[in-house]
Structures are given as structure tokens and as C-alpha cells.
PDB file of C-alpha atoms in Angstrom:
ATOM      1  CA  MET A   1     -23.653 -22.202 -32.766  1.00  0.00           C
ATOM      2  CA  LYS A   2     -21.183 -22.739 -29.966  1.00  0.00           C
ATOM      3  CA  ASN A   3     -21.153 -19.923 -27.418  1.00  0.00           C
ATOM      4  CA  ARG A   4     -17.536 -18.967 -26.785  1.00  0.00           C
ATOM      5  CA  HIS A   5     -18.553 -17.292 -23.508  1.00  0.00           C
ATOM      6  CA  PHE A   6     -20.091 -20.467 -22.095  1.00  0.00           C
ATOM      7  CA  ARG A   7     -17.155 -22.017 -20.286  1.00  0.00           C
ATOM      8  CA  PRO A   8     -15.911 -18.911 -18.417  1.00  0.00           C
ATOM      9  CA  PHE A   9     -19.442 -17.880 -17.497  1.00  0.00           C
ATOM     10  CA  SER A  10     -20.408 -21.370 -16.312  1.00  0.00           C
ATOM     11  CA  VAL A  11     -17.270 -21.549 -14.196  1.00  0.00           C
ATOM     12  CA  TYR A  12     -18.065 -18.144 -12.730  1.00  0.00           C
ATOM     13  CA  CYS A  13     -21.588 -19.321 -11.813  1.00  0.00           C
ATOM     14  CA  MET A  14     -20.101 -22.368 -10.117  1.00  0.00           C
ATOM     15  CA  ILE A  15     -17.715 -20.153  -8.174  1.00  0.00           C
ATOM     16  CA  ILE A  16     -20.503 -17.839  -7.042  1.00  0.00           C
ATOM     17  CA  ALA A  17     -22.467 -20.867  -5.825  1.00  0.00           C
ATOM     18  CA  GLU A  18     -19.507 -21.956  -3.734  1.00  0.00           C
ATOM     19  CA  LEU A  19     -18.955 -18.370  -2.643  1.00  0.00           C
ATOM     20  CA  ARG A  20     -22.426 -18.289  -1.091  1.00  0.00           C
ATOM     21  CA  HIS A  21     -21.620 -21.455   0.843  1.00  0.00           C
ATOM     22  CA  THR A  22     -18.104 -20.531   1.940  1.00  0.00           C
ATOM     23  CA  THR A  23     -18.910 -17.008   3.073  1.00  0.00           C
ATOM     24  CA  ARG A  24     -21.861 -18.262   5.117  1.00  0.00           C
ATOM     25  CA  LEU A  25     -19.644 -20.900   6.723  1.00  0.00           C
ATOM     26  CA  ASN A  26     -16.902 -18.363   7.280  1.00  0.00           C
ATOM     27  CA  ARG A  27     -19.266 -16.110   9.241  1.00  0.00           C
ATOM     28  CA  ILE A  28     -20.100 -19.059  11.493  1.00  0.00           C
ATOM     29  CA  LEU A  29     -16.557 -20.314  12.027  1.00  0.00           C
ATOM     30  CA  GLY A  30     -14.746 -17.000  11.877  1.00  0.00           C
ATOM     31  CA  SER A  31     -12.055 -16.227   9.316  1.00  0.00           C
ATOM     32  CA  SER A  32      -9.231 -16.326  11.863  1.00  0.00           C
ATOM     33  CA  GLY A  33      -9.041 -20.092  11.818  1.00  0.00           C
ATOM     34  CA  TRP A  34     -10.547 -20.903   8.478  1.00  0.00           C
ATOM     35  CA  MET A  35      -9.703 -18.595   5.598  1.00  0.00           C
ATOM     36  CA  GLU A  36      -6.251 -17.087   5.318  1.00  0.00           C
ATOM     37  CA  LEU A  37      -6.235 -13.529   4.034  1.00  0.00           C
ATOM     38  CA  PRO A  38      -3.768 -12.478   1.331  1.00  0.00           C
ATOM     39  CA  LEU A  39      -1.059  -9.918   1.937  1.00  0.00           C
ATOM     40  CA  VAL A  40      -2.294  -6.455   0.970  1.00  0.00           C
ATOM     41  CA  CYS A  41       0.176  -4.308  -0.942  1.00  0.00           C
ATOM     42  CA  VAL A  42      -0.474  -0.617  -1.555  1.00  0.00           C
ATOM     43  CA  VAL A  43       1.065   0.712  -4.760  1.00  0.00           C
ATOM     44  CA  LEU A  44       2.419   4.138  -3.853  1.00  0.00           C
ATOM     45  CA  SER A  45       1.064   7.034  -5.891  1.00  0.00           C
ATOM     46  CA  GLY A  46       3.040  10.041  -7.022  1.00  0.00           C
ATOM     47  CA  CYS A  47       6.104  10.814  -9.105  1.00  0.00           C
ATOM     48  CA  THR A  48       8.351  12.247  -6.391  1.00  0.00           C
ATOM     49  CA  VAL A  49       9.933  10.791  -3.289  1.00  0.00           C
ATOM     50  CA  ASP A  50       7.931  13.125  -1.035  1.00  0.00           C
ATOM     51  CA  GLU A  51       4.616  12.149  -2.643  1.00  0.00           C
ATOM     52  CA  MET A  52       5.386   8.460  -2.284  1.00  0.00           C
ATOM     53  CA  LEU A  53       6.507   8.819   1.336  1.00  0.00           C
ATOM     54  CA  LYS A  54       3.243  10.595   2.191  1.00  0.00           C
ATOM     55  CA  ASP A  55       1.297   7.783   0.529  1.00  0.00           C
ATOM     56  CA  ALA A  56       3.385   5.222   2.427  1.00  0.00           C
ATOM     57  CA  ALA A  57       2.391   6.847   5.723  1.00  0.00           C
ATOM     58  CA  LEU A  58      -1.282   6.570   4.722  1.00  0.00           C
ATOM     59  CA  ALA A  59      -0.768   2.931   3.750  1.00  0.00           C
ATOM     60  CA  THR A  60       0.812   2.193   7.126  1.00  0.00           C
ATOM     61  CA  ALA A  61      -2.108   3.807   8.941  1.00  0.00           C
ATOM     62  CA  SER A  62      -4.572   1.790   6.823  1.00  0.00           C
ATOM     63  CA  GLY A  63      -3.115  -1.519   7.995  1.00  0.00           C
ATOM     64  CA  ALA A  64      -1.484  -2.529   4.710  1.00  0.00           C
ATOM     65  CA  ASP A  65       1.073  -5.319   4.877  1.00  0.00           C
ATOM     66  CA  LEU A  66       3.561  -3.837   2.421  1.00  0.00           C
ATOM     67  CA  VAL A  67       3.976  -1.146  -0.233  1.00  0.00           C
ATOM     68  CA  GLU A  68       5.255  -1.104  -3.793  1.00  0.00           C
ATOM     69  CA  VAL A  69       7.712   1.633  -4.762  1.00  0.00           C
ATOM     70  CA  ARG A  70       7.604   2.233  -8.511  1.00  0.00           C
ATOM     71  CA  LEU A  71      11.067   3.673  -9.081  1.00  0.00           C
ATOM     72  CA  ASP A  72      10.326   4.198 -12.791  1.00  0.00           C
ATOM     73  CA  ARG A  73       7.725   6.832 -11.880  1.00  0.00           C
ATOM     74  CA  LEU A  74      10.507   9.073 -10.575  1.00  0.00           C
ATOM     75  CA  TRP A  75      11.635   9.610 -14.163  1.00  0.00           C
ATOM     76  CA  VAL A  76       8.394  11.265 -15.259  1.00  0.00           C
ATOM     77  CA  ARG A  77       6.548  14.432 -14.344  1.00  0.00           C
ATOM     78  CA  GLU A  78       2.763  14.491 -14.064  1.00  0.00           C
ATOM     79  CA  VAL A  79       1.023  17.273 -15.957  1.00  0.00           C
ATOM     80  CA  PHE A  80      -2.717  17.492 -15.343  1.00  0.00           C
ATOM     81  CA  PRO A  81      -4.939  19.062 -18.023  1.00  0.00           C
ATOM     82  CA  GLU A  82      -6.815  22.236 -17.243  1.00  0.00           C
ATOM     83  CA  PRO A  83     -10.404  21.555 -16.120  1.00  0.00           C
ATOM     84  CA  GLU A  84     -12.947  22.245 -18.831  1.00  0.00           C
ATOM     85  CA  GLU A  85     -15.912  24.514 -18.308  1.00  0.00           C
ATOM     86  CA  PRO A  86     -19.135  22.455 -18.454  1.00  0.00           C
ATOM     87  CA  SER A  87     -21.264  22.973 -21.534  1.00  0.00           C
ATOM     88  CA  GLU A  88     -25.045  23.139 -21.577  1.00  0.00           C
ATOM     89  CA  GLU A  89     -25.129  19.432 -22.473  1.00  0.00           C
ATOM     90  CA  THR A  90     -22.757  18.310 -19.716  1.00  0.00           C
ATOM     91  CA  ARG A  91     -23.856  20.698 -16.972  1.00  0.00           C
ATOM     92  CA  GLY A  92     -25.046  18.773 -13.928  1.00  0.00           C
ATOM     93  CA  ARG A  93     -23.344  15.551 -14.988  1.00  0.00           C
ATOM     94  CA  ARG A  94     -20.433  13.962 -13.182  1.00  0.00           C
ATOM     95  CA  ASN A  95     -17.239  15.306 -14.695  1.00  0.00           C
ATOM     96  CA  GLU A  96     -15.107  12.796 -16.544  1.00  0.00           C
ATOM     97  CA  ARG A  97     -11.773  12.329 -14.789  1.00  0.00           C
ATOM     98  CA  LYS A  98      -8.918  13.531 -16.952  1.00  0.00           C
ATOM     99  CA  GLU A  99      -5.761  11.441 -16.839  1.00  0.00           C
ATOM    100  CA  PRO A 100      -2.458  13.297 -16.512  1.00  0.00           C
ATOM    101  CA  ASP A 101       0.223  13.360 -19.167  1.00  0.00           C
ATOM    102  CA  TYR A 102       3.535  11.837 -18.120  1.00  0.00           C
ATOM    103  CA  ILE A 103       6.536  13.798 -19.334  1.00  0.00           C
ATOM    104  CA  PRO A 104       9.815  11.802 -19.402  1.00  0.00           C
ATOM    105  CA  GLN A 105      12.747  13.289 -17.500  1.00  0.00           C
ATOM    106  CA  ALA A 106      16.490  12.909 -18.054  1.00  0.00           C
ATOM    107  CA  LEU A 107      18.169   9.896 -16.464  1.00  0.00           C
ATOM    108  CA  ASP A 108      20.524  12.097 -14.451  1.00  0.00           C
ATOM    109  CA  SER A 109      17.557  13.957 -12.929  1.00  0.00           C
ATOM    110  CA  VAL A 110      17.265  11.214 -10.289  1.00  0.00           C
ATOM    111  CA  ASP A 111      19.918  10.663  -7.603  1.00  0.00           C
ATOM    112  CA  LEU A 112      19.319   6.940  -7.201  1.00  0.00           C
ATOM    113  CA  ASN A 113      21.421   6.426  -4.068  1.00  0.00           C
ATOM    114  CA  SER A 114      19.687   9.312  -2.309  1.00  0.00           C
ATOM    115  CA  VAL A 115      16.273   8.011  -3.414  1.00  0.00           C
ATOM    116  CA  LEU A 116      16.933   4.493  -2.150  1.00  0.00           C
ATOM    117  CA  ASP A 117      18.185   5.821   1.170  1.00  0.00           C
ATOM    118  CA  SER A 118      15.086   8.011   1.544  1.00  0.00           C
ATOM    119  CA  PHE A 119      12.768   5.050   1.047  1.00  0.00           C
ATOM    120  CA  LYS A 120      14.835   2.860   3.353  1.00  0.00           C
ATOM    121  CA  GLN A 121      14.661   5.448   6.126  1.00  0.00           C
ATOM    122  CA  GLY A 122      11.173   6.800   5.476  1.00  0.00           C
ATOM    123  CA  VAL A 123       8.985   3.724   4.879  1.00  0.00           C
ATOM    124  CA  GLU A 124       7.991   1.622   7.881  1.00  0.00           C
ATOM    125  CA  LEU A 125       6.396  -1.257   5.973  1.00  0.00           C
ATOM    126  CA  PRO A 126       8.184  -3.932   3.912  1.00  0.00           C
ATOM    127  CA  VAL A 127       8.881  -2.620   0.408  1.00  0.00           C
ATOM    128  CA  ILE A 128       8.554  -4.104  -3.076  1.00  0.00           C
ATOM    129  CA  LEU A 129      11.000  -2.286  -5.368  1.00  0.00           C
ATOM    130  CA  THR A 130       9.908  -2.098  -8.998  1.00  0.00           C
ATOM    131  CA  CYS A 131      11.339  -0.356 -12.052  1.00  0.00           C
ATOM    132  CA  ARG A 132       8.836  -1.064 -14.811  1.00  0.00           C
ATOM    133  CA  PRO A 133       9.912  -0.797 -18.475  1.00  0.00           C
ATOM    134  CA  ILE A 134       7.776   1.008 -21.026  1.00  0.00           C
ATOM    135  CA  SER A 135       7.085  -2.327 -22.743  1.00  0.00           C
ATOM    136  CA  GLN A 136       5.117  -3.447 -19.690  1.00  0.00           C
ATOM    137  CA  GLY A 137       3.304  -0.242 -18.888  1.00  0.00           C
ATOM    138  CA  GLY A 138       6.104   1.491 -17.001  1.00  0.00           C
ATOM    139  CA  PHE A 139       7.903   4.790 -17.452  1.00  0.00           C
ATOM    140  CA  PHE A 140      11.647   4.115 -17.258  1.00  0.00           C
ATOM    141  CA  PRO A 141      13.150   6.124 -20.142  1.00  0.00           C
ATOM    142  CA  GLY A 142      16.560   4.475 -20.382  1.00  0.00           C
ATOM    143  CA  THR A 143      17.943   1.333 -21.969  1.00  0.00           C
ATOM    144  CA  GLU A 144      17.388  -2.144 -20.585  1.00  0.00           C
ATOM    145  CA  GLU A 145      20.973  -2.210 -19.333  1.00  0.00           C
ATOM    146  CA  GLU A 146      20.389   1.034 -17.431  1.00  0.00           C
ATOM    147  CA  ARG A 147      17.145  -0.314 -15.986  1.00  0.00           C
ATOM    148  CA  LEU A 148      18.828  -3.509 -14.818  1.00  0.00           C
ATOM    149  CA  ASN A 149      21.467  -1.378 -13.116  1.00  0.00           C
ATOM    150  CA  VAL A 150      18.695   0.462 -11.239  1.00  0.00           C
ATOM    151  CA  LEU A 151      17.278  -2.888 -10.119  1.00  0.00           C
ATOM    152  CA  SER A 152      20.737  -4.075  -9.081  1.00  0.00           C
ATOM    153  CA  GLU A 153      21.347  -0.988  -6.951  1.00  0.00           C
ATOM    154  CA  GLY A 154      17.843  -1.316  -5.575  1.00  0.00           C
ATOM    155  CA  ILE A 155      18.466  -4.895  -4.446  1.00  0.00           C
ATOM    156  CA  LYS A 156      21.714  -3.827  -2.771  1.00  0.00           C
ATOM    157  CA  SER A 157      19.707  -1.374  -0.647  1.00  0.00           C
ATOM    158  CA  GLY A 158      18.040  -4.365   1.025  1.00  0.00           C
ATOM    159  CA  PRO A 159      14.300  -4.214   0.242  1.00  0.00           C
ATOM    160  CA  SER A 160      12.045  -7.041   1.388  1.00  0.00           C
ATOM    161  CA  TRP A 161      10.959  -7.704  -2.201  1.00  0.00           C
ATOM    162  CA  VAL A 162      12.006  -6.902  -5.759  1.00  0.00           C
ATOM    163  CA  ASP A 163       9.856  -7.242  -8.886  1.00  0.00           C
ATOM    164  CA  LEU A 164      11.672  -8.842 -11.835  1.00  0.00           C
ATOM    165  CA  GLU A 165       9.742  -9.143 -15.090  1.00  0.00           C
ATOM    166  CA  ALA A 166       9.606 -12.527 -16.815  1.00  0.00           C
ATOM    167  CA  GLU A 167      10.917 -10.900 -20.003  1.00  0.00           C
ATOM    168  CA  ILE A 168      14.330 -10.144 -18.453  1.00  0.00           C
ATOM    169  CA  ALA A 169      17.083 -12.064 -20.260  1.00  0.00           C
ATOM    170  CA  GLU A 170      18.043 -15.285 -18.482  1.00  0.00           C
ATOM    171  CA  LYS A 171      21.666 -14.291 -17.871  1.00  0.00           C
ATOM    172  CA  SER A 172      20.691 -10.943 -16.367  1.00  0.00           C
ATOM    173  CA  ARG A 173      17.920 -12.540 -14.306  1.00  0.00           C
ATOM    174  CA  LYS A 174      20.324 -15.043 -12.769  1.00  0.00           C
ATOM    175  CA  LYS A 175      22.657 -12.224 -11.721  1.00  0.00           C
ATOM    176  CA  LEU A 176      19.838 -10.279 -10.099  1.00  0.00           C
ATOM    177  CA  MET A 177      18.409 -13.343  -8.371  1.00  0.00           C
ATOM    178  CA  LYS A 178      21.842 -14.245  -7.025  1.00  0.00           C
ATOM    179  CA  LEU A 179      22.170 -10.707  -5.702  1.00  0.00           C
ATOM    180  CA  ALA A 180      18.760 -10.981  -4.060  1.00  0.00           C
ATOM    181  CA  SER A 181      19.226 -14.468  -2.605  1.00  0.00           C
ATOM    182  CA  GLY A 182      18.988 -14.708   1.166  1.00  0.00           C
ATOM    183  CA  ASN A 183      17.775 -11.162   1.807  1.00  0.00           C
ATOM    184  CA  THR A 184      15.256 -10.085  -0.817  1.00  0.00           C
ATOM    185  CA  LYS A 185      12.352 -12.165  -2.122  1.00  0.00           C
ATOM    186  CA  VAL A 186      11.576 -12.069  -5.838  1.00  0.00           C
ATOM    187  CA  ILE A 187       8.258 -11.441  -7.588  1.00  0.00           C
ATOM    188  CA  CYS A 188       8.292 -12.686 -11.176  1.00  0.00           C
ATOM    189  CA  SER A 189       5.828 -10.537 -13.089  1.00  0.00           C
ATOM    190  CA  LEU A 190       4.099 -10.319 -16.439  1.00  0.00           C
ATOM    191  CA  HIS A 191       2.174  -7.196 -17.458  1.00  0.00           C
ATOM    192  CA  SER A 192       0.407  -7.109 -20.785  1.00  0.00           C
ATOM    193  CA  SER A 193      -1.690  -4.459 -22.510  1.00  0.00           C
ATOM    194  CA  GLU A 194      -3.359  -7.231 -24.508  1.00  0.00           C
ATOM    195  CA  LYS A 195      -6.555  -9.033 -23.561  1.00  0.00           C
ATOM    196  CA  PRO A 196      -6.131 -12.177 -21.444  1.00  0.00           C
ATOM    197  CA  PRO A 197      -5.634 -15.447 -23.343  1.00  0.00           C
ATOM    198  CA  PRO A 198      -7.710 -18.531 -22.433  1.00  0.00           C
ATOM    199  CA  SER A 199      -7.374 -19.474 -18.772  1.00  0.00           C
ATOM    200  CA  GLY A 200      -5.330 -22.568 -19.620  1.00  0.00           C
ATOM    201  CA  GLU A 201      -2.607 -20.387 -21.131  1.00  0.00           C
ATOM    202  CA  ILE A 202      -2.600 -18.129 -18.082  1.00  0.00           C
ATOM    203  CA  ILE A 203      -2.219 -21.162 -15.818  1.00  0.00           C
ATOM    204  CA  GLY A 204       0.615 -22.437 -18.020  1.00  0.00           C
ATOM    205  CA  ASP A 205       2.395 -19.077 -17.735  1.00  0.00           C
ATOM    206  CA  VAL A 206       2.049 -19.105 -13.947  1.00  0.00           C
ATOM    207  CA  GLU A 207       3.514 -22.595 -13.711  1.00  0.00           C
ATOM    208  CA  GLU A 208       6.352 -21.743 -16.110  1.00  0.00           C
ATOM    209  CA  MET A 209       7.202 -18.573 -14.190  1.00  0.00           C
ATOM    210  CA  SER A 210       7.130 -20.311 -10.811  1.00  0.00           C
ATOM    211  CA  GLU A 211      10.843 -21.131 -10.972  1.00  0.00           C
ATOM    212  CA  MET A 212      11.715 -17.477 -11.576  1.00  0.00           C
ATOM    213  CA  GLY A 213      10.621 -16.125  -8.207  1.00  0.00           C
ATOM    214  CA  ASP A 214       8.964 -16.637  -4.855  1.00  0.00           C
ATOM    215  CA  VAL A 215       5.666 -15.217  -6.146  1.00  0.00           C
ATOM    216  CA  VAL A 216       4.189 -15.004  -9.649  1.00  0.00           C
ATOM    217  CA  LYS A 217       2.280 -11.841 -10.560  1.00  0.00           C
ATOM    218  CA  ILE A 218       0.223 -11.636 -13.759  1.00  0.00           C
ATOM    219  CA  CYS A 219      -1.732  -8.604 -14.946  1.00  0.00           C
ATOM    220  CA  TYR A 220      -3.633  -8.136 -18.213  1.00  0.00           C
ATOM    221  CA  SER A 221      -5.841  -5.429 -19.657  1.00  0.00           C
ATOM    222  CA  THR A 222      -9.263  -7.026 -19.281  1.00  0.00           C
ATOM    223  CA  GLY A 223     -10.866  -5.710 -22.448  1.00  0.00           C
ATOM    224  CA  GLY A 224     -14.289  -6.403 -20.968  1.00  0.00           C
ATOM    225  CA  THR A 225     -16.257  -9.114 -19.212  1.00  0.00           C
ATOM    226  CA  GLU A 226     -14.830 -12.103 -21.096  1.00  0.00           C
ATOM    227  CA  GLY A 227     -11.248 -11.154 -20.251  1.00  0.00           C
ATOM    228  CA  SER A 228     -12.133 -10.623 -16.600  1.00  0.00           C
ATOM    229  CA  LEU A 229     -13.798 -14.042 -16.471  1.00  0.00           C
ATOM    230  CA  ARG A 230     -10.701 -15.666 -17.969  1.00  0.00           C
ATOM    231  CA  LEU A 231      -8.550 -14.174 -15.222  1.00  0.00           C
ATOM    232  CA  PHE A 232     -11.069 -15.237 -12.594  1.00  0.00           C
ATOM    233  CA  GLU A 233     -11.217 -18.777 -13.971  1.00  0.00           C
ATOM    234  CA  ALA A 234      -7.418 -19.073 -14.010  1.00  0.00           C
ATOM    235  CA  ALA A 235      -7.217 -17.869 -10.412  1.00  0.00           C
ATOM    236  CA  TRP A 236      -9.950 -20.322  -9.420  1.00  0.00           C
ATOM    237  CA  GLU A 237      -8.115 -23.248 -11.022  1.00  0.00           C
ATOM    238  CA  LEU A 238      -4.915 -22.222  -9.216  1.00  0.00           C
ATOM    239  CA  LYS A 239      -6.511 -21.724  -5.800  1.00  0.00           C
ATOM    240  CA  ASN A 240      -4.972 -24.924  -4.391  1.00  0.00           C
ATOM    241  CA  SER A 241      -1.709 -24.616  -6.291  1.00  0.00           C
ATOM    242  CA  GLU A 242       1.602 -24.636  -4.453  1.00  0.00           C
ATOM    243  CA  VAL A 243       2.655 -21.689  -6.614  1.00  0.00           C
ATOM    244  CA  ARG A 244       2.157 -18.413  -4.775  1.00  0.00           C
ATOM    245  CA  ASN A 245       0.405 -16.168  -7.247  1.00  0.00           C
ATOM    246  CA  SER A 246      -1.341 -12.856  -7.709  1.00  0.00           C
ATOM    247  CA  ILE A 247      -3.598 -12.563 -10.758  1.00  0.00           C
ATOM    248  CA  MET A 248      -5.387  -9.353 -11.674  1.00  0.00           C
ATOM    249  CA  GLY A 249      -6.605  -7.155 -14.485  1.00  0.00           C
ATOM    250  CA  LEU A 250      -6.651  -3.508 -15.420  1.00  0.00           C
ATOM    251  CA  GLY A 251      -9.977  -2.328 -16.769  1.00  0.00           C
ATOM    252  CA  SER A 252     -13.589  -3.249 -16.149  1.00  0.00           C
ATOM    253  CA  GLY A 253     -13.828  -6.370 -13.966  1.00  0.00           C
ATOM    254  CA  GLY A 254     -10.125  -6.357 -13.204  1.00  0.00           C
ATOM    255  CA  ASP A 255     -10.907  -5.998  -9.521  1.00  0.00           C
ATOM    256  CA  TRP A 256     -12.889  -9.251  -9.331  1.00  0.00           C
ATOM    257  CA  THR A 257      -9.833 -11.330  -8.445  1.00  0.00           C
ATOM    258  CA  ARG A 258      -8.777  -8.687  -5.914  1.00  0.00           C
ATOM    259  CA  ILE A 259     -12.162  -8.597  -4.192  1.00  0.00           C
ATOM    260  CA  HIS A 260     -12.440 -12.399  -4.072  1.00  0.00           C
ATOM    261  CA  ALA A 261      -8.715 -12.997  -3.458  1.00  0.00           C
ATOM    262  CA  PRO A 262      -9.247 -14.842  -0.129  1.00  0.00           C
ATOM    263  CA  LEU A 263     -11.598 -17.338  -1.785  1.00  0.00           C
ATOM    264  CA  LEU A 264      -9.222 -17.725  -4.737  1.00  0.00           C
ATOM    265  CA  GLY A 265      -6.203 -18.390  -2.537  1.00  0.00           C
ATOM    266  CA  GLN A 266      -4.290 -15.395  -3.881  1.00  0.00           C
ATOM    267  CA  TYR A 267      -1.035 -14.780  -2.046  1.00  0.00           C
ATOM    268  CA  MET A 268      -0.998 -11.015  -2.490  1.00  0.00           C
ATOM    269  CA  VAL A 269      -3.451  -8.297  -3.523  1.00  0.00           C
ATOM    270  CA  TYR A 270      -2.447  -4.927  -4.943  1.00  0.00           C
ATOM    271  CA  SER A 271      -4.498  -1.910  -3.870  1.00  0.00           C
ATOM    272  CA  THR A 272      -4.202   1.866  -3.743  1.00  0.00           C
ATOM    273  CA  MET A 273      -4.758   4.762  -1.381  1.00  0.00           C
ATOM    274  CA  GLU A 274      -6.411   6.672  -4.226  1.00  0.00           C
ATOM    275  CA  VAL A 275     -10.150   7.237  -3.940  1.00  0.00           C
ATOM    276  CA  GLY A 276     -12.820   7.869  -6.537  1.00  0.00           C
ATOM    277  CA  TRP A 277     -15.338   6.267  -8.841  1.00  0.00           C
ATOM    278  CA  HIS A 278     -12.711   5.999 -11.587  1.00  0.00           C
ATOM    279  CA  LEU A 279     -10.926   3.151  -9.774  1.00  0.00           C
ATOM    280  CA  ALA A 280     -13.628   0.614 -10.671  1.00  0.00           C
ATOM    281  CA  TYR A 281     -13.229   1.378 -14.368  1.00  0.00           C
ATOM    282  CA  LYS A 282      -9.504   0.766 -14.020  1.00  0.00           C
ATOM    283  CA  GLY A 283      -9.935  -2.527 -12.176  1.00  0.00           C
ATOM    284  CA  LYS A 284      -8.273  -1.069  -9.086  1.00  0.00           C
ATOM    285  CA  ILE A 285      -9.542  -0.868  -5.515  1.00  0.00           C
ATOM    286  CA  ASN A 286      -8.922   1.418  -2.567  1.00  0.00           C
ATOM    287  CA  ARG A 287      -7.297  -0.180   0.479  1.00  0.00           C
ATOM    288  CA  SER A 288     -10.180   0.647   2.838  1.00  0.00           C
ATOM    289  CA  ASP A 289     -12.790  -0.420   0.276  1.00  0.00           C
ATOM    290  CA  LEU A 290     -10.992  -3.752  -0.042  1.00  0.00           C
ATOM    291  CA  SER A 291     -11.257  -4.357   3.702  1.00  0.00           C
ATOM    292  CA  THR A 292     -14.930  -3.397   3.639  1.00  0.00           C
ATOM    293  CA  ALA A 293     -15.614  -5.783   0.762  1.00  0.00           C
ATOM    294  CA  TRP A 294     -13.893  -8.656   2.567  1.00  0.00           C
ATOM    295  CA  GLU A 295     -15.941  -7.996   5.689  1.00  0.00           C
ATOM    296  CA  LEU A 296     -19.230  -7.828   3.774  1.00  0.00           C
ATOM    297  CA  LEU A 297     -18.416 -11.049   1.929  1.00  0.00           C
ATOM    298  CA  GLY A 298     -17.538 -12.799   5.169  1.00  0.00           C
ATOM    299  CA  TYR A 299     -13.866 -13.268   4.317  1.00  0.00           C
ATOM    300  CA  SER A 300     -12.776 -11.374   7.426  1.00  0.00           C
ATOM    301  CA  ASN A 301     -14.289 -10.246  10.721  1.00  0.00           C
TER     302      ASN A 301
END
């Protein structure tokens, strides 16, 4: 019987073999002249301007290169569940982290011009502006036309980057890209709650999306080891590509491409200022932990 896990796993073993060689060589030569590190972007936590600005200050102090402002998060309110009293069975065990509920807010609850001005004045680092639709894991409660208007106003505020999903209609995309041209770079993104397809399909998507932005970002729900290996294999095959890309997963193993991003030639890595054991299960990684991992692996000094 043919083992459907064979190819991804064999590729991963090959990569690890090269990893042992490259990290050893990198320690000898020093990363400053040998292995270029990706840009590190911190995704700002919180659902209010004040919360995001506080996180931006932490990101600046951590040495991040840029931050992502998720404008769509301003249209929800976080409600955390009440902590449960431990039972006899669970007493002494590590408490399971409860995720908050996100309650949608009215569109007119956000003064967009004031928000954009606050971020422009209050964030020192370059900013990626994003307004993620519900269809791709976001929270924006309005219509697509209303969301595109938010993106349009966001671009006019002059951010360094804007995230435009690949699913945006061609006519609307062209208008936004024209508005961004010359001042704001474009990230063309794809976020899927489905498991990753075979690596060849992922590579095909990256190449197809390359004409839609300066950087291609792809994120899937890993669904387990096989999905994580598919993402890793795709990133490995693209490591010498001229297409600037950032490939990652959400879920177990989703942080593999983030941790090994320098070896994989990733242009940008997304991290967080959040801390806690739960991050690994989500495929995310703390900014400081990312730096530590790169140092231990010999990617940086």
C-alpha cells in the first residue's frame, strides 16, 4: 500500500539534514553576511485602539520590524468566560485556556478617520493595515462594499503596507492597487480554514498571486502533522523563488515555517506579543521566543 505521508515526510527529513549543515556553517560564518533574516511583523492584540497602541509599544521595544493593525477587530467586543472552579478530577492540572467570545458591534460604533489618525500618530513602526472579512477568519460585520471602503480610506492614510485578499474582485482590486501605488506596498493574502492542499497546489497559488502584490501571504488551518508538512514542503520548494512570500499555518505545527523562516527564505514572519503555552497549539509564536529560536538554531547571533 502506498503511504500518502511518504513524500512530505521524506522532504522534511531532507530539510532537517540540510538544516544541521547550514546552522553549523552559519555559526562559523556568522549570520550577518550569510543568512538574511526575514522581516518580523507583530500582529497587534486587542479590540480597541488603546489596547493595540499598548501592544505596538511592546512590539517596538521587542525589536519588531513592523506591526499589523487588524481594523476588523475594532468592530467586535471580547467577552471572556467566567473561570470555572476546578473539580476533583481536574484539580492540580493546568487549566485549559478559554477563548473569548467576539460580539459584533454596529458599523457606526467606529470613527474610522479618528482611528486611522490615532494609529498614524501613535505607532512608531511601519504598519500593515488589514480589514479581514468573516470568510477568511476576520470580524468585519459589514458588506464587502463597506469593507472595501474601509480599505480605501486606510490606504489614503498612508500606511507602509496594506493587506488585500486574493478573493477581492478584480475591478475593486485594481482600484485599491492604483490608490496604493507609489506609497503603500501590497500584501496579497489567502486565509483558509481548510486543511492545506498538496504542496504543488500551494506553490501554484503563490505564483498565481504574485502579480497581485509585492508579497504573497498564505495561511491554512494545519489540521495536523500532514498539513504542516505540506506547508513546510511548499515553503522549501519556494525558498529560491523570486516571489516574496510568507507561508504559515494555524494549528499544531503551524509555527514550523515561522521558526525555520530564515532557512526557507521567507520574506516576512508573523508573530505576537502574547505569551503562554496555548500559542504552540495555535501555530503562533511570541516575538521574543522567535528570536530565541533563531539564535539557538544558528540563524542569528
